[in-house]
Short mmCIF file of C-alpha atoms and ligand atoms in Angstrom, two decimals:
data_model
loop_
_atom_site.label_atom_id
_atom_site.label_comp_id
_atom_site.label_asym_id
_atom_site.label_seq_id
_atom_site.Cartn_x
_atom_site.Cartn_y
_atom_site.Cartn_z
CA UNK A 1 118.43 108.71 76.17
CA UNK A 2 117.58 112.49 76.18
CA UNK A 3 114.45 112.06 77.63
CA UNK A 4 112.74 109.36 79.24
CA UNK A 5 109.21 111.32 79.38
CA UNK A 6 109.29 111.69 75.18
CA UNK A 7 110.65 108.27 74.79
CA UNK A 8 107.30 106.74 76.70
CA UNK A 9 105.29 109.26 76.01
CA UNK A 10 104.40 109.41 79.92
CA UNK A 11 101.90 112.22 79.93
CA UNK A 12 100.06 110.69 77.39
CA UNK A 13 96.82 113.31 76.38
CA UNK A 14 97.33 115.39 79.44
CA UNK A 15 100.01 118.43 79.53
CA UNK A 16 102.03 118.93 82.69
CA UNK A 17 101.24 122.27 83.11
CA UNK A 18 97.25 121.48 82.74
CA UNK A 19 98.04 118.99 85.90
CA UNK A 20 99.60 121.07 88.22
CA UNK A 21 97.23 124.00 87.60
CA UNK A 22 94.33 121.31 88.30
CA UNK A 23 95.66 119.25 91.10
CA UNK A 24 98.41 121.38 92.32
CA UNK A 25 102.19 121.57 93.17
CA UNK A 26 103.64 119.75 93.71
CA UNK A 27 102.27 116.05 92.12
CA UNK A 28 102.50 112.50 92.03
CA UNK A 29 101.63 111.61 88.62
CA UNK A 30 101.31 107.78 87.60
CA UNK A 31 100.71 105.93 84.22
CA UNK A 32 99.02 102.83 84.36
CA UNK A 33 100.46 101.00 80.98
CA UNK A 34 104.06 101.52 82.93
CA UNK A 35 102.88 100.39 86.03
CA UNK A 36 100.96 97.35 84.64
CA UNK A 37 103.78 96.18 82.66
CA UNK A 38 106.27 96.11 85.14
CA UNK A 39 103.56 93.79 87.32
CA UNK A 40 103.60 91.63 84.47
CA UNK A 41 107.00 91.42 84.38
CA UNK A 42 107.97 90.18 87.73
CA UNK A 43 104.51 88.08 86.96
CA UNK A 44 106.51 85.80 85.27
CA UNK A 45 109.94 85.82 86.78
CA UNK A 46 109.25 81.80 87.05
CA UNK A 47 107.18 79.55 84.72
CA UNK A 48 108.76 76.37 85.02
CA UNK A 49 107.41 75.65 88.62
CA UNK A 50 104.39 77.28 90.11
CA UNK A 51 105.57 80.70 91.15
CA UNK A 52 103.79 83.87 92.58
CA UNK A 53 104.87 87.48 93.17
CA UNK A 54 104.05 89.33 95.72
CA UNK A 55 103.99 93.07 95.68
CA UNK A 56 105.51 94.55 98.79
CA UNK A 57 103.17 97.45 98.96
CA UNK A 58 105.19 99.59 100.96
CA UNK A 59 107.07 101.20 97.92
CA UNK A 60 104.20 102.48 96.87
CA UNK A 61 100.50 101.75 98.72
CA UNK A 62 98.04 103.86 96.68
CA UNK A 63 94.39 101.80 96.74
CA UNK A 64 94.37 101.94 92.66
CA UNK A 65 97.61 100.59 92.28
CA UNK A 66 97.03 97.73 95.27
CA UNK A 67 93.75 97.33 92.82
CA UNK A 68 95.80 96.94 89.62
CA UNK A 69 97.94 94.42 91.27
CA UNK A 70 95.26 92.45 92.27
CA UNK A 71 93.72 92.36 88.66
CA UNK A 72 96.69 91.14 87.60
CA UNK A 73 97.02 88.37 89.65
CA UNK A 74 99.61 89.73 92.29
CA UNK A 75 99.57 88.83 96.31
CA UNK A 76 100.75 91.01 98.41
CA UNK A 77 103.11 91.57 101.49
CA UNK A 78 102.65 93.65 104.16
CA UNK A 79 104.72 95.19 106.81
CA UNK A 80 101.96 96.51 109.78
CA UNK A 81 98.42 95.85 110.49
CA UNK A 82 98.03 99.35 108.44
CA UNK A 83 99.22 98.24 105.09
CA UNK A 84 96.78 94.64 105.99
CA UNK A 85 94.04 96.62 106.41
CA UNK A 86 94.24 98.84 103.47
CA UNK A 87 94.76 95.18 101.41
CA UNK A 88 91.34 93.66 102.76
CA UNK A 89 90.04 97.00 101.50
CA UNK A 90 91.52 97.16 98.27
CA UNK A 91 89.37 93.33 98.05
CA UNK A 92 92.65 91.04 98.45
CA UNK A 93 91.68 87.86 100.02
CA UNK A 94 93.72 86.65 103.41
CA UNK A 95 95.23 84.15 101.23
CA UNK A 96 96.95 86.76 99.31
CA UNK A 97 98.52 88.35 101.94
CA UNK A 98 102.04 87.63 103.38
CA UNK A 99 102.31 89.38 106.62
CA UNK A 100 106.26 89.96 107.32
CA UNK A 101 106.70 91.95 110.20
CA UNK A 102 109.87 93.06 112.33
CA UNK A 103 109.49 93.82 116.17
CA UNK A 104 105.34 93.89 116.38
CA UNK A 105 103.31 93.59 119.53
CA UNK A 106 101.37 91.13 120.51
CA UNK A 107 98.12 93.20 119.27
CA UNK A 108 99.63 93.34 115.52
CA UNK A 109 100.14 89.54 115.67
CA UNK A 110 96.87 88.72 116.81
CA UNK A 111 95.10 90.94 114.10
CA UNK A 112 96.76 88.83 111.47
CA UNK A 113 95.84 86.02 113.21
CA UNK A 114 92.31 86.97 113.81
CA UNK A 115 92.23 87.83 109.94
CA UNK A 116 93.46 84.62 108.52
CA UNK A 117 96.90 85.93 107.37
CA UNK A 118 100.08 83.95 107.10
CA UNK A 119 102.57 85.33 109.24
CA UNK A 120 106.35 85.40 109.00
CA UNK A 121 107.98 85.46 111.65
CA UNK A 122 111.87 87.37 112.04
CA UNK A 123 113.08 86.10 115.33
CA UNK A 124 113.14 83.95 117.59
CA UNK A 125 111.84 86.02 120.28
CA UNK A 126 108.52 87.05 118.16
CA UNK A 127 107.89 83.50 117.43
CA UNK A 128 107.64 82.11 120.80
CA UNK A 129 105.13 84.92 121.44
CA UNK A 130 103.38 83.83 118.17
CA UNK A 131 103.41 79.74 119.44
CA UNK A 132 101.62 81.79 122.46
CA UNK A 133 99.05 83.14 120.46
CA UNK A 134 98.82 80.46 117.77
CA UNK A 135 99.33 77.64 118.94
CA UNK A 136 98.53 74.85 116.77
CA UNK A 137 98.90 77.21 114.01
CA UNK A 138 101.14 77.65 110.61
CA UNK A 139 103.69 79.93 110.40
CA UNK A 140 106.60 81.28 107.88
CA UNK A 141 110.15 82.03 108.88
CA UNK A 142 112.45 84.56 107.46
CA UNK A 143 115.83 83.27 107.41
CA UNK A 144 118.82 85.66 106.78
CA UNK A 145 120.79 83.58 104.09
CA UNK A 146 124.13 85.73 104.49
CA UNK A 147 124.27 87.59 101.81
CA UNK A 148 123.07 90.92 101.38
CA UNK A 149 122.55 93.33 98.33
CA UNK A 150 121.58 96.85 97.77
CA UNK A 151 122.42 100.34 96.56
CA UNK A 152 122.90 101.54 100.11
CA UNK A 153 123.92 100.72 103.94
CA UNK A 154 120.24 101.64 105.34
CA UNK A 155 118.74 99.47 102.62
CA UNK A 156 120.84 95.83 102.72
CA UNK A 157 118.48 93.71 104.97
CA UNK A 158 120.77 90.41 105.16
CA UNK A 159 124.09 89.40 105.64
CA UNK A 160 125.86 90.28 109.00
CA UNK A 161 124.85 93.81 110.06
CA UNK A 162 121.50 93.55 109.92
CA UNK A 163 117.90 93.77 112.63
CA UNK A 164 116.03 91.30 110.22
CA UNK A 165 115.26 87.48 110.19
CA UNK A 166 116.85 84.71 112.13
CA UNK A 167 120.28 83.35 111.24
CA UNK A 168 120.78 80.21 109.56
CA UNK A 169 122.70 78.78 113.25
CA UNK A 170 119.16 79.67 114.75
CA UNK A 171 117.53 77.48 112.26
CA UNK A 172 117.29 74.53 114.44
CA UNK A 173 116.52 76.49 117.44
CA UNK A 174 113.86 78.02 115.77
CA UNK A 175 112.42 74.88 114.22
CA UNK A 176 112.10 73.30 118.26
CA UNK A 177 110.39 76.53 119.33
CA UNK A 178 107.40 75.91 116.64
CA UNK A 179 107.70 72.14 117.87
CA UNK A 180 107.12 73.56 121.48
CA UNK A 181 103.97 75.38 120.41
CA UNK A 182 102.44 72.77 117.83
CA UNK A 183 103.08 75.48 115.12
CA UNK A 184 103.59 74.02 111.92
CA UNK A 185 106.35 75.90 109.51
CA UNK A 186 105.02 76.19 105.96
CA UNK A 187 107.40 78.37 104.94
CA UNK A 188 110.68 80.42 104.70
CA UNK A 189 111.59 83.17 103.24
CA UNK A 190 114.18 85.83 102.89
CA UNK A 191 114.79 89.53 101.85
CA UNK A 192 118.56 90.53 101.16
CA UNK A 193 118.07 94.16 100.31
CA UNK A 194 116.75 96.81 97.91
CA UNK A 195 117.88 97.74 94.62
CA UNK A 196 120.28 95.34 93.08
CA UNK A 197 121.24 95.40 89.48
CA UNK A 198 123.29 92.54 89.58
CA UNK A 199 121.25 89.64 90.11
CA UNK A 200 124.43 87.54 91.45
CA UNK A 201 124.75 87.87 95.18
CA UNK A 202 120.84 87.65 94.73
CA UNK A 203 121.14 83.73 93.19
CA UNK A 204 123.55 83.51 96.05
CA UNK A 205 121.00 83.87 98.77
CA UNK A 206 119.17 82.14 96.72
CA UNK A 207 120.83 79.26 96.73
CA UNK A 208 122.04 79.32 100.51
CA UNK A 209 118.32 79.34 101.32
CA UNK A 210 117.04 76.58 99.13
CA UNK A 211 119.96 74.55 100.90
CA UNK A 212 118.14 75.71 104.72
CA UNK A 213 115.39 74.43 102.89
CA UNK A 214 116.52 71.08 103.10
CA UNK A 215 116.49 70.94 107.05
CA UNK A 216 112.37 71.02 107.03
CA UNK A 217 110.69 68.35 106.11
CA UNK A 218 108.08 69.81 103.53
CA UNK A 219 107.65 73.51 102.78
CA UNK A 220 104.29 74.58 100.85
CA UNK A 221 106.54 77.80 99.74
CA UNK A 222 110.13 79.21 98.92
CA UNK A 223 110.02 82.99 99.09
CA UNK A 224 113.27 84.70 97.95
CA UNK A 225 112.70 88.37 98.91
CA UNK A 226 112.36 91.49 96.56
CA UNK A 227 115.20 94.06 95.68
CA UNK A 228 115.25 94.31 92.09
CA UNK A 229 116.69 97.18 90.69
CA UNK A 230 115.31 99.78 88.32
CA UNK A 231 117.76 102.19 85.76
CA UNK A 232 117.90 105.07 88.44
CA UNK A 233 120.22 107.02 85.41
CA UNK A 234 118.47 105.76 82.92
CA UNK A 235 119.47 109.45 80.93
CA UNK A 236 122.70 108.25 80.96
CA UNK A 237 122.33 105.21 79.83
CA UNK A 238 121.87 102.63 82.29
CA UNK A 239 120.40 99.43 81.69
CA UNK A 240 117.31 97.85 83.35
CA UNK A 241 117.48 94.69 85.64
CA UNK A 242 118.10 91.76 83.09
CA UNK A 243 115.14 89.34 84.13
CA UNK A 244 115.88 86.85 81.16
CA UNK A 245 118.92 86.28 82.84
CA UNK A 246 118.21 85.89 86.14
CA UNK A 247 114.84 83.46 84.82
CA UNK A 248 117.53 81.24 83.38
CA UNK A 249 119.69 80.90 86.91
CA UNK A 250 117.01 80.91 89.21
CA UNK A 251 115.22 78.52 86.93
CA UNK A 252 118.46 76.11 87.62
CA UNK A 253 118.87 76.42 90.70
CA UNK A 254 115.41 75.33 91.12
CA UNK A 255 115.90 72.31 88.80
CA UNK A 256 118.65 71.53 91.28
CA UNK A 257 116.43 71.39 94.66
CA UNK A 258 113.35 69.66 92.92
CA UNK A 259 115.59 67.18 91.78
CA UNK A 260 116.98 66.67 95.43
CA UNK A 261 114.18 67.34 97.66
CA UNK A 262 111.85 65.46 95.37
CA UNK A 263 109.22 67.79 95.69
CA UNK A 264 108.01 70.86 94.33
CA UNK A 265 107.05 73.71 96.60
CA UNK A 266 105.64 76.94 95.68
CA UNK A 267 108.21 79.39 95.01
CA UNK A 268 107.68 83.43 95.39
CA UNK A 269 109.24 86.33 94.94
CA UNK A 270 108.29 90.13 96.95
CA UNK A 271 108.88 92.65 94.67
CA UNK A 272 108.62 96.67 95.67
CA UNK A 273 109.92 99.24 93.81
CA UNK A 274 110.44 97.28 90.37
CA UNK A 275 106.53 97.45 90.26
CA UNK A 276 105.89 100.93 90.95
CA UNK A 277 108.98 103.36 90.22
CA UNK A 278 109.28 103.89 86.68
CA UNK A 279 105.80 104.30 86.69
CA UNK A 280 105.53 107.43 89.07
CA UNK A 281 106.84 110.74 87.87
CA UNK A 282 107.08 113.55 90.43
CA UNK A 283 106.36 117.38 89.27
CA UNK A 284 106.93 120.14 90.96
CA UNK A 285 107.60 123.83 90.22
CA UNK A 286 110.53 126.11 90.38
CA UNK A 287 109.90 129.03 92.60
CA UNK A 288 113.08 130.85 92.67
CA UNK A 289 116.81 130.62 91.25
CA UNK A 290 119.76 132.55 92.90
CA UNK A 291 123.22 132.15 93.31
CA UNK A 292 124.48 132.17 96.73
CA UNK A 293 128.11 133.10 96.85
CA UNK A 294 129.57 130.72 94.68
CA UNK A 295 126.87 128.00 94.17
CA UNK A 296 123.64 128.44 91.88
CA UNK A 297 120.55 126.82 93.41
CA UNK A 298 117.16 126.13 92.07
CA UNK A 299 114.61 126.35 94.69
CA UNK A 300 111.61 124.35 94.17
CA UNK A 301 108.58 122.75 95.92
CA UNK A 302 109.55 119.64 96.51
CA UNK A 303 110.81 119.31 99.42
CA UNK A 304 112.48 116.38 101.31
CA UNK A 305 109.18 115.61 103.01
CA UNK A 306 107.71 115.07 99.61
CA UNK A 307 110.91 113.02 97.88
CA UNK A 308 112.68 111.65 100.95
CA UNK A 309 114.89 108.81 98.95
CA UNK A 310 117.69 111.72 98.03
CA UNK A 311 118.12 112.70 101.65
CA UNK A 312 117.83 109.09 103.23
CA UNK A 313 119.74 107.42 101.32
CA UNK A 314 121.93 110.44 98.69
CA UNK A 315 120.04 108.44 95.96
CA UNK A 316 119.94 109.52 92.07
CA UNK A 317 116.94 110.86 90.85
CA UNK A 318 117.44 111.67 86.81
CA UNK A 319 115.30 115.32 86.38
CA UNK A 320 113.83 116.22 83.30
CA UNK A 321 112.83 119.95 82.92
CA UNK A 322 109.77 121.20 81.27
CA UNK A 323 108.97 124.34 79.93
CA UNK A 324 105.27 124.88 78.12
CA UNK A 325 104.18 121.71 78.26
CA UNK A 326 107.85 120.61 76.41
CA UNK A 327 111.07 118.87 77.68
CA UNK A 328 113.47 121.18 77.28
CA UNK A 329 116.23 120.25 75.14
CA UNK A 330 119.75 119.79 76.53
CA UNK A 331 121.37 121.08 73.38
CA UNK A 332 120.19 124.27 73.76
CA UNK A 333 122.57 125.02 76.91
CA UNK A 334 123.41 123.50 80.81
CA UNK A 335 124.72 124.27 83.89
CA UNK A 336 125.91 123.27 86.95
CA UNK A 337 123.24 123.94 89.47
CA UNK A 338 122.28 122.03 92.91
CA UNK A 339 117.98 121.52 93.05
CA UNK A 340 116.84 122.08 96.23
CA UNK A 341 113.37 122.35 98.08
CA UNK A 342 111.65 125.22 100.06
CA UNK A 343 111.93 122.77 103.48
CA UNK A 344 114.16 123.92 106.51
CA UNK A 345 116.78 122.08 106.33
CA UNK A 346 120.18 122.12 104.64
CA UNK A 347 119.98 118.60 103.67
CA UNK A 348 117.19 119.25 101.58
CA UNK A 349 118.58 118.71 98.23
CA UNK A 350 117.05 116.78 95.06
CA UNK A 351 120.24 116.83 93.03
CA UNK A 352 123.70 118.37 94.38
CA UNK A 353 125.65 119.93 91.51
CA UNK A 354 123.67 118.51 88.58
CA UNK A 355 124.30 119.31 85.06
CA UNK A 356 120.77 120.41 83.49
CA UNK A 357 119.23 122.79 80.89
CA UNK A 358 119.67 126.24 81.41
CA UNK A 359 116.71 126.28 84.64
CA UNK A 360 114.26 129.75 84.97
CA UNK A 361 111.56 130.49 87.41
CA UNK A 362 108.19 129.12 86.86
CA UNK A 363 110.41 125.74 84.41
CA UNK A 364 108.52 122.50 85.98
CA UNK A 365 110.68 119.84 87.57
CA UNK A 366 110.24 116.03 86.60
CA UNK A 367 111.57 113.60 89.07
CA UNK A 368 111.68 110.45 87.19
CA UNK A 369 111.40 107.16 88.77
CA UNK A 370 109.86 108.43 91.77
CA UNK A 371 106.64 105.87 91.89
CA UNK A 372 108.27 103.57 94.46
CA UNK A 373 109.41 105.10 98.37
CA UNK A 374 108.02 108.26 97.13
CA UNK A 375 104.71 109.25 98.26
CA UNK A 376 104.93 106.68 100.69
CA UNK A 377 107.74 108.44 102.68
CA UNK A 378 106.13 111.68 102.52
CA UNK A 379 105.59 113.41 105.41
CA UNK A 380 103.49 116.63 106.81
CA UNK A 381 107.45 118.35 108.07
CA UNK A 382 107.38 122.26 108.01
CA UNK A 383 103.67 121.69 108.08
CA UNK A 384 103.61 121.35 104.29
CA UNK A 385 100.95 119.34 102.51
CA UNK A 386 101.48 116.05 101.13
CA UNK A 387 100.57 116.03 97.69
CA UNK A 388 97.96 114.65 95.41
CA UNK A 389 98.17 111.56 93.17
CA UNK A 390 96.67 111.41 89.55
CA UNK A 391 96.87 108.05 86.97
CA UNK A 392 97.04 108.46 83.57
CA UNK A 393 95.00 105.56 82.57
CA UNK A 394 94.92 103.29 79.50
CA UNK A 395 93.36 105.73 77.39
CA UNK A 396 95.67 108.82 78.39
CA UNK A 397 93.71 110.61 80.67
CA UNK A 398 94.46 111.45 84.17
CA UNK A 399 92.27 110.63 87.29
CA UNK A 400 92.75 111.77 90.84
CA UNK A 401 93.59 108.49 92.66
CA UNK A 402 94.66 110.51 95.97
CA UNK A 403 93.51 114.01 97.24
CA UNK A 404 96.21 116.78 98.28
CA UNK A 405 96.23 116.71 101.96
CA UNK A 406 94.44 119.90 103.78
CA UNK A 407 94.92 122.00 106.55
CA UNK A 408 92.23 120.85 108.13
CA UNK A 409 93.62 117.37 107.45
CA UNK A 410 97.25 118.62 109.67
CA UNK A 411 95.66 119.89 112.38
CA UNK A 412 92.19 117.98 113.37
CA UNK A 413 94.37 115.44 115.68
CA UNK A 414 94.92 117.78 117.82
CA UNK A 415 92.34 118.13 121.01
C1 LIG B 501 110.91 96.24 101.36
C2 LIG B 501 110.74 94.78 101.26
C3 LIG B 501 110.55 94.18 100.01
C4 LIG B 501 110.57 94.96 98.73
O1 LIG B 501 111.82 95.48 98.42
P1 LIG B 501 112.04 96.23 97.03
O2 LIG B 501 113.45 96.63 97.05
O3 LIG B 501 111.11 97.39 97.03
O4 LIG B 501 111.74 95.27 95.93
C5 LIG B 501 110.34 92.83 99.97
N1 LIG B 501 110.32 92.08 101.10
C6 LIG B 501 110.51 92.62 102.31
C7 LIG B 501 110.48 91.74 103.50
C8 LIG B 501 110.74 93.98 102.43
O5 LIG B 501 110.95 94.50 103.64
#
């Protein structure tokens, strides 16, 4: 693919260079169509049994996009008594929220207790202190099935190096503390990592927790986690997540525990960044170009506080560059050149020897598939503004959805 922006037609009626002159630089920029789609798509991962997703709102927590998924029939996950909050506002219902925290206090706990939320708990340590709050109560698990997935270290979240859920040899341990406390287990669930392309050590903990399932008596709900992957270099190429496929497997290995359990609980799944990355494009300008000794850089405006994902975790971000209003062909001349940011640190690279068009001053910089762990990593480092957000909706046309932050904004905590 030359160019994912043509190929979609991501901007729509509204020119790149119209945006960053109205909203600034550097800018999130969403389209809705995208975004929507891709919520219908994990939607309907499973029809055969009743099935709901539910969008793990920390990849990307903007209030219109929390809206969108609610309109089209998403629940939700949340990760802190800041992302439940900003759900009740956004109009979810406490039934449509999945609260799956790691190491809260006490205070957290009782918030989503005092709001009606499910809880999940990851150890056993936090659910004695829930049977102490709730007794009586119901209450999820998160089991760590033993396999974990994902495109890096930091991001695998099962298996046998990990800080979440409790292990399967806890399982009965875990089941006697609820007993202790009344608390009545409706559910398990499980999250094995981020960004997987290959759905099969996925099925695996899939199947390893359907077979935990077995040791409770009745579960109203199944949830298998999130992690699907998106086409990170999708300009070269590279396929997106076959659900079809995975549909079909899943779909059997549920056949397999109806059949056995003899009853049919809901399953779900908790999908991030397949709902909002390929949906979120992230401009910014290039301020300077110079070679230093041996190495040509392109020094832009987005920093590592604005993109963190290359930093954290040396992902792939595909760039795109743009030159009035246009992509700018790749036949007409690249070079090797490492795309850096204007923040204080050496690590503060977009792309490390990337081969792109021929790059001058004043080009705009696309970061494609930035919609998910983008904005909602950015920081305020170096004292540098987080951006604003717009949506190009339906129609085309772009609407601020978040304001740029302000000075003001940085500095009226302090006393
Ligand atoms: C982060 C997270 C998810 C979503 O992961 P993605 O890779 O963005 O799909 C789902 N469930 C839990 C518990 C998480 O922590």
């Amino acid at each position: 693919m030359d160019s994912y922006i043509n190929s979609v037609d991501f901007f729509k009626n509204t020119k790149p260079e119209t945006l960053l002159k109205e909203y600034g630089s550097p800018l999130y920029v969403y389209n809705e169509s995208i975004i929507r789609q891709s919520m219908r798509t994990v939607a309907k991962i499973i029809t055969k049994y009743p099935f709901i997703s539910n969008y793990s709102i920390k990849a990307n927590s903007n209030l219109e996009i929390l809206k969108m998924a609610l309109e089209e029939g998403l629940y939700c996950d949340a990760m802190s008594e800041g992302e439940i909050r900003l759900l009740l506002l956004a109009g979810f219902p406490a039934e449509k929220i999945f609260f799956v925290p790691n190491n809260v206090s006490r205070e957290e706990l009782q918030f989503a207790i005092d709001n009606s939320i499910l809880t999940s708990l990851d150890s056993l340590s936090q659910l004695e202190l829930y049977g102490q709050l709730n007794p009586g109560g119901k209450c999820a698990i998160r089991i760590n099935p033993g396999v974990g997935a994902g495109h890096h270290d930091k991001v695998v979240t099962a298996g046998k190096n990990t800080k979440f859920a409790i292990a399967a040899n806890d399982i009965d341990t875990a089941i006697s503390i609820a007993d202790k406390y009344d608390l009545k287990i409706v559910g398990i669930n499980q999250h094995v990592g981020s960004l997987f392309m290959d759905p099969e050590p996925f099925l695996a903990s899939c199947r390893n927790i359907l077979h935990f399932a077995e040791r409770f008596e009745r579960l109203d709900f199944i949830d298998f986690g999130g992690g699907y992957g998106v086409p990170y270099h999708k300009l070269s190429g590279e396929e997106s997540f076959d659900f079809n496929a995975l549909t079909e497997k899943l779909t059997k290995l549920l056949d397999e525990f109806v059949e056995k359990v003899g009853y049919t609980p809901l399953f779900k799944t908790e999908p991030g960044r397949f709902v909002a990355c390929e949906g979120g494009i992230l401009l910014g300008k290039v301020n300077a170009v110079k070679t230093n000794v041996d190495k040509k850089f392109v020094g832009t405006d987005i920093g590592m506080n604005i993109l963190m994902r290359p930093v954290l975790y040396d992902s792939w971000h595909d760039l795109e560059v743009i030159r009035q209003n246009e992509v700018v062909d790749r036949s007409e001349g690249t070079e090797t050149v490492t795309v850096v940011g204007n923040i204080c640190e050496s690590g503060d690279i977009i792309a490390n020897e990337r081969e792109l068009p021929v790059i001058q001053k004043n080009d705009i910089i696309a970061v494609l598939d930035a919609g998910a762990y983008g904005y909602s990593m950015a920081s305020n480092y170096n004292m540098r503004l987080r951006p604003a957000e717009v949506m190009i909706d339906r129609n085309g046309n772009a609407t601020l959805i978040r304001k740029r932050d302000t000075f003001e904004d940085l500095f009226k905590q302090f006393l």
